[in-house]
Tab-separated table of C-alpha atoms in Angstrom:
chain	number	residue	atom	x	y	z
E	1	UNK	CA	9.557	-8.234	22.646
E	2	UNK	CA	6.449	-6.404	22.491
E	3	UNK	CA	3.110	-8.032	22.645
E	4	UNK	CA	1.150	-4.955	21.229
E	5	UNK	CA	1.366	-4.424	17.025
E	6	UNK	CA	-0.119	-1.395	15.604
E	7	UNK	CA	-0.983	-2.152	12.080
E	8	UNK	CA	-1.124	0.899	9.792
E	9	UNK	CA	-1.928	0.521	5.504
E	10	UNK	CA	-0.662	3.455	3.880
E	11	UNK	CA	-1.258	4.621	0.085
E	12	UNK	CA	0.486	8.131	-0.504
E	13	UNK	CA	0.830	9.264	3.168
E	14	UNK	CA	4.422	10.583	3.308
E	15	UNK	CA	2.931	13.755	5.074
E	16	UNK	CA	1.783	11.881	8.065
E	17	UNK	CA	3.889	8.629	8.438
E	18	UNK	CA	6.877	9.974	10.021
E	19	UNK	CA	4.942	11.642	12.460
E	20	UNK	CA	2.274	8.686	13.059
E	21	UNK	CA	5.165	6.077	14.025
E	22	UNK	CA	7.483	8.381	16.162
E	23	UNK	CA	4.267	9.200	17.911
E	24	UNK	CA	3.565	5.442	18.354
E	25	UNK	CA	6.859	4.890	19.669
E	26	UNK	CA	6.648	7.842	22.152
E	27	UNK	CA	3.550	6.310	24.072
E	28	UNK	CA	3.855	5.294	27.773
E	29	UNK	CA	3.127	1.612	26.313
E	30	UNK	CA	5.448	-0.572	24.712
E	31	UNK	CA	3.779	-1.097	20.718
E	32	UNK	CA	5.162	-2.147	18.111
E	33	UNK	CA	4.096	-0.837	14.209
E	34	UNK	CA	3.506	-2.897	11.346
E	35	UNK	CA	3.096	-0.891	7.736
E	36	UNK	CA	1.141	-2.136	4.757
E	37	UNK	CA	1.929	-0.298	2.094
E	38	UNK	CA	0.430	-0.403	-1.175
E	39	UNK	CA	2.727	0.721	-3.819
E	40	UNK	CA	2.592	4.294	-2.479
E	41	UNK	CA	3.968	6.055	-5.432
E	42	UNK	CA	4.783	8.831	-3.248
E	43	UNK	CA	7.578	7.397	-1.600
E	44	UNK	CA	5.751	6.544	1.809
E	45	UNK	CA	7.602	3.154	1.841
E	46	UNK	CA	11.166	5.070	1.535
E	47	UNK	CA	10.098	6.894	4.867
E	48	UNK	CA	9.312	3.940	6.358
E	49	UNK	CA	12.778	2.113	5.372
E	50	UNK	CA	14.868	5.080	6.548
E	51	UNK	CA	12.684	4.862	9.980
E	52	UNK	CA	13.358	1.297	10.316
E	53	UNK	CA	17.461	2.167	10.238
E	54	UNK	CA	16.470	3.827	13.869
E	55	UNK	CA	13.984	1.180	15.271
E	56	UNK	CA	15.006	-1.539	13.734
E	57	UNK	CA	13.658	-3.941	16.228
E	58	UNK	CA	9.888	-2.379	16.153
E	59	UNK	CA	9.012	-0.663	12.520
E	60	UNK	CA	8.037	-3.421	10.282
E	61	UNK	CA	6.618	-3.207	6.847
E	62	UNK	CA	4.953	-5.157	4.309
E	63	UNK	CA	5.390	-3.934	0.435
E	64	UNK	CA	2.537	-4.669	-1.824
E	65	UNK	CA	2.333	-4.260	-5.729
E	66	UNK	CA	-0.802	-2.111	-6.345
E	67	UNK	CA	-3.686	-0.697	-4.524
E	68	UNK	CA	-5.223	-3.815	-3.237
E	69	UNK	CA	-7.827	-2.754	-0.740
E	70	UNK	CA	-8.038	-1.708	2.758
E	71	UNK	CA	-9.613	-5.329	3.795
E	72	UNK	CA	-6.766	-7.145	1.871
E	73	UNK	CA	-4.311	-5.180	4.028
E	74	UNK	CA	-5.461	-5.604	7.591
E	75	UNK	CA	-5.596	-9.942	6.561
E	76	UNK	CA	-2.119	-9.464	5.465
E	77	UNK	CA	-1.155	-7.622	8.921
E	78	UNK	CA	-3.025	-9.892	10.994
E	79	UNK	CA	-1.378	-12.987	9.074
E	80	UNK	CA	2.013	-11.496	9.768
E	81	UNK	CA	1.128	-11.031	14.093
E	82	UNK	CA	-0.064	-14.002	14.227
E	83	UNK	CA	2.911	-16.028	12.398
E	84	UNK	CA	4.416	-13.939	15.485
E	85	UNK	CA	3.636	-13.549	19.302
E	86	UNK	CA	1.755	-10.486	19.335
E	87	UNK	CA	-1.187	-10.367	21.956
E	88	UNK	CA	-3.326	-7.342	21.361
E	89	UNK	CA	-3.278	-6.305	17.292
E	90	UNK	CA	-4.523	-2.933	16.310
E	91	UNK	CA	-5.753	-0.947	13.304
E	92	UNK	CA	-5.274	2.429	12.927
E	93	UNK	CA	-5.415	4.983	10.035
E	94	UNK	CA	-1.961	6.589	8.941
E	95	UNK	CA	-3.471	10.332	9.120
E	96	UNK	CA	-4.432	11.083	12.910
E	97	UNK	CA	-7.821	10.987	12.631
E	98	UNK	CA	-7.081	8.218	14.792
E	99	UNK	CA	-5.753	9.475	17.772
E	100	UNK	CA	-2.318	7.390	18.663
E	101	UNK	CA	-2.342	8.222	22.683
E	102	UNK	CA	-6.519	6.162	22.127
E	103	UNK	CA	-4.032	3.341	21.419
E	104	UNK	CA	-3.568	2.895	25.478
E	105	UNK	CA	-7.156	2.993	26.267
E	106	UNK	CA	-8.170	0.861	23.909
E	107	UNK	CA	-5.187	-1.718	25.264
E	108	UNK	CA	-6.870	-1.463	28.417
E	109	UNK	CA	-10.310	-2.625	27.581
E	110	UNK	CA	-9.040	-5.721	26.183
E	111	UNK	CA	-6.641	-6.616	28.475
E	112	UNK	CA	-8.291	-5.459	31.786
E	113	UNK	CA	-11.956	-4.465	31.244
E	114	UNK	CA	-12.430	-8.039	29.330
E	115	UNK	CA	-13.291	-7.007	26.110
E	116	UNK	CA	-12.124	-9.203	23.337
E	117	UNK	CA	-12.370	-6.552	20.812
E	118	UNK	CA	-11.945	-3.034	21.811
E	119	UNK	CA	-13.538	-0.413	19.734
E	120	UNK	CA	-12.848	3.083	19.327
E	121	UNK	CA	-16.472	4.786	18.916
E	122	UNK	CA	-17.335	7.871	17.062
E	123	UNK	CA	-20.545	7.599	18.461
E	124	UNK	CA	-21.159	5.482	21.753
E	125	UNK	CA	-21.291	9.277	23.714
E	126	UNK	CA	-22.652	11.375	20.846
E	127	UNK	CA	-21.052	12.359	18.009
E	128	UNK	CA	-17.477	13.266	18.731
E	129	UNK	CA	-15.982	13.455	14.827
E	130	UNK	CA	-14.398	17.201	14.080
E	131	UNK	CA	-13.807	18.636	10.838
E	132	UNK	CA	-16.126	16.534	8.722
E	133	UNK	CA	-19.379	18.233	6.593
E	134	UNK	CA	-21.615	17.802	8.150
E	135	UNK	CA	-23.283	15.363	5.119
E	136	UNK	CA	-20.611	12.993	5.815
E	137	UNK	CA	-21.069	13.234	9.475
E	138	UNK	CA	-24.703	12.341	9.173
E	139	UNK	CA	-23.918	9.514	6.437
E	140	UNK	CA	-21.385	7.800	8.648
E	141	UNK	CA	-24.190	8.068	11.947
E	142	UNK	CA	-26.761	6.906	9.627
E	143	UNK	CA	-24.969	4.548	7.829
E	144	UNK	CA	-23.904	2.906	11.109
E	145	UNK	CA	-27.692	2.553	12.414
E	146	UNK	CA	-28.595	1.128	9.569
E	147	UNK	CA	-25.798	-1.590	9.783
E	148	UNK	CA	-26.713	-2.257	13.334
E	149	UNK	CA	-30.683	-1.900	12.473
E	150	UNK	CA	-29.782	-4.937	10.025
E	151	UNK	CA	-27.239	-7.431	12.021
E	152	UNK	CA	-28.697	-6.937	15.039
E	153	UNK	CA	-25.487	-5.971	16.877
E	154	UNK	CA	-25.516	-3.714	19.770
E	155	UNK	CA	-22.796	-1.760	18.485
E	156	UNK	CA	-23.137	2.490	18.341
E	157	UNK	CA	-19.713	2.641	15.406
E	158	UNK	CA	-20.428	0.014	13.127
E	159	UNK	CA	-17.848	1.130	10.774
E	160	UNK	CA	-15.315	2.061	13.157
E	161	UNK	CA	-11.216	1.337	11.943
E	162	UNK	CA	-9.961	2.212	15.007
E	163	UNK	CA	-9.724	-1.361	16.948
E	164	UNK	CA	-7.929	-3.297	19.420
E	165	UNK	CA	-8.275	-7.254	18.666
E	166	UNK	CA	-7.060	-10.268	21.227
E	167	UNK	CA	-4.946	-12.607	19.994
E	168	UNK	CA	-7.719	-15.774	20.194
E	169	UNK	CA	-10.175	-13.160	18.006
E	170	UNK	CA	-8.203	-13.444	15.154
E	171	UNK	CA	-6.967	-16.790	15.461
E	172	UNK	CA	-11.016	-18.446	15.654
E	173	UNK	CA	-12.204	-15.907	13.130
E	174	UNK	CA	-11.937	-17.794	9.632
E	175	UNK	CA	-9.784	-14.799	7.889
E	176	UNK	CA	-9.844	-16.594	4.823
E	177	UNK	CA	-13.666	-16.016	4.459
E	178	UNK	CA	-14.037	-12.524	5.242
E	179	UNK	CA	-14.460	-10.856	1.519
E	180	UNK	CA	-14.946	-7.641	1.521
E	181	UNK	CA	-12.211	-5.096	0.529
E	182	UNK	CA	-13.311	-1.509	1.873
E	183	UNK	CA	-15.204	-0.192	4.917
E	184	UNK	CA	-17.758	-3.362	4.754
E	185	UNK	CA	-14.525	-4.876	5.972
E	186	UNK	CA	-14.865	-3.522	9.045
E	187	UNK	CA	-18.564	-4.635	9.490
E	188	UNK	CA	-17.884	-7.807	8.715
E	189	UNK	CA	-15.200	-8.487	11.384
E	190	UNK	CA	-16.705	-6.723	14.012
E	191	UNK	CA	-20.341	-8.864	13.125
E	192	UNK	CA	-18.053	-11.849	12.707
E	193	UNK	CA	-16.086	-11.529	15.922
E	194	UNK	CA	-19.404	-11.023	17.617
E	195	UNK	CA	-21.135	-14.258	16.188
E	196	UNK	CA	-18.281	-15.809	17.108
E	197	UNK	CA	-19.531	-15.042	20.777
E	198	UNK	CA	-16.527	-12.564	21.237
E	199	UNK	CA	-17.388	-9.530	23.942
E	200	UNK	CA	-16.938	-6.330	21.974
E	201	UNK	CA	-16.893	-2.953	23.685
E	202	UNK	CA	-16.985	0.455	21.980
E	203	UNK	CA	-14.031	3.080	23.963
E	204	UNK	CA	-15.055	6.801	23.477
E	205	UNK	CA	-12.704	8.465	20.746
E	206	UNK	CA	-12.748	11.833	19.303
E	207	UNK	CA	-12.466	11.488	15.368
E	208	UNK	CA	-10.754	14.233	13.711
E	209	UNK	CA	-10.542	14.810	10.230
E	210	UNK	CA	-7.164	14.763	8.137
E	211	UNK	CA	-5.654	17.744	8.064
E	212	UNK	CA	-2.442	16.421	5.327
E	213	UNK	CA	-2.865	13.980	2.929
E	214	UNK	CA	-5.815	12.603	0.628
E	215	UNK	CA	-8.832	10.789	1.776
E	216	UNK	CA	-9.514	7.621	0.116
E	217	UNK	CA	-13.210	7.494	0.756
E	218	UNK	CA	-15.328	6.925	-2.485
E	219	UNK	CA	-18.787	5.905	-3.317
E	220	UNK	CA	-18.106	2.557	-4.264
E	221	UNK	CA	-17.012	2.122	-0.602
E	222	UNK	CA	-20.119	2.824	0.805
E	223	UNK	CA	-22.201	0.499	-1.886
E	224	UNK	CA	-20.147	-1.961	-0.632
E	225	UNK	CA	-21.219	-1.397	2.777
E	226	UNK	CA	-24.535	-0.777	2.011
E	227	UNK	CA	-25.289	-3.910	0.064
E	228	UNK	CA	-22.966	-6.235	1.983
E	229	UNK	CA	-24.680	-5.864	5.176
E	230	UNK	CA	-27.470	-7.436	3.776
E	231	UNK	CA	-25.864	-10.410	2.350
E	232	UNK	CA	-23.580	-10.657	5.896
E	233	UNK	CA	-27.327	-11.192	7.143
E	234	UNK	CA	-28.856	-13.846	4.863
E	235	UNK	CA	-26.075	-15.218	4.895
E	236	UNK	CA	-25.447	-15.758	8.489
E	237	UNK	CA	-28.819	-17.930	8.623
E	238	UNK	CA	-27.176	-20.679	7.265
E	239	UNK	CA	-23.357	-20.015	8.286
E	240	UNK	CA	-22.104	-21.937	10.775
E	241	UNK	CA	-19.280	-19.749	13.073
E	242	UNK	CA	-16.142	-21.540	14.648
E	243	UNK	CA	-17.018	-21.190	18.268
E	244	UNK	CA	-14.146	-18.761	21.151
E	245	UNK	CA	-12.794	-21.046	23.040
E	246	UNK	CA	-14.440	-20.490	26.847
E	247	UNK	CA	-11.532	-19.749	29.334
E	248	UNK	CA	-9.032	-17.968	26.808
């Protein structure tokens, strides 16, 4: 069995799924893919059932009712690994703005660089994102400053989705506790993991921008982010973190 999961939410991505998971499977490295799908009405989750017919042993998926929230989903995957004996657990996007061959690079940073989260970073050597405006290029960079202006983590992509997580990461952080549902989700692992005295280190990606498909992006998402931060913060002060284990 393999000890790599990839876990990938989908909402309405039947133009990219196929394509996402046979690319996955083609890799070098042995990964296996875990879906979260939320009620695609699209018929992503059909795909994904046909798929499974051919790799039976390594296409997984979890059916939700309802769009629940990108946060929700990733709990839900990493609840499922670790009922399992996955290793190194992933997050990637369904679209390929996540490059799938990144997958093996970040692999290597946690499992022979000593990183305990591996991050794939927009913005640790510049700003590598491609097809963006340019006003959501500069919100992202900004966006990310200000999160690590505020936390105090030495992080360049703040609000990167593109991560590799050791096993022990997920099974000290408290993933009951962590709240938030969009990309203040990803803040508040990464600041979690980090409090938690985890090493994280940021693996040079090139972002590109869907080309099929629908971005779910919205304003709401970024309030979220913008406002959470600062209650991660206060709240932190008086939060006390479970502790890694020295020697995992």
């Amino acid at each position: 069995m393999s000890k790599n999961i990839v876990i990938i939410p989908t909402y309405n991505e039947k133009e990219n799924i196929e394509n996402i998971i046979r690319t996955v499977f083609a890799l070098p490295l042995d990964f296996h893919v875990l879906i979260i799908d939320d009620g695609s009405p699209d018929g992503t989750a059909s795909i994904v059932k046909n798929l499974q017919k051919e790799f039976e042993a390594s296409l997984h998926m979890v059916e939700r009712k309802g769009k629940l929230g990108l946060g929700t989903a990733y709990i839900a995957g990493f609840k499922w690994a670790l009922e399992r004996d996955y290793e190194y657990v992933f997050e990637m996007d369904a679209d390929f703005s996540h490059n799938p061959h990144d997958l093996i690079k970040l692999h290597y940073a946690c499992s022979s660089e000593g990183a305990d989260v591996a991050i794939g970073s927009r913005y640790i050597s510049g700003v590598n994102v491609v097809n963006w405006p340019m006003s959501r290029v500069l919100m992202s960079y900004f966006a990310s400053k200000y999160v690590r202006f505020i936390l105090g983590m030495k992080v360049a992509d703040t609000t990167a989705g593109f991560k590799c997580y050791r096993r022990e990461v997920l099974e000290t952080i408290e993933l009951d506790k962590i709240r938030f549902k969009g990309y203040a989700f990803q803040v508040e692992m990464k600041f979690t993991a980090y409090k938690c005295g985890f090493i994280l280190k940021e693996v040079p990606i090139i972002f590109i921008n869907r080309e099929l498909g629908t971005s779910k992006m919205s304003g709401g998402i970024f309030g979220e982010a913008f406002f959470g931060v600062i209650k991660l913060k206060i709240e932190s002060w008086s939060r006390k973190y479970p502790e890694r284990v020295i020697g995992d």
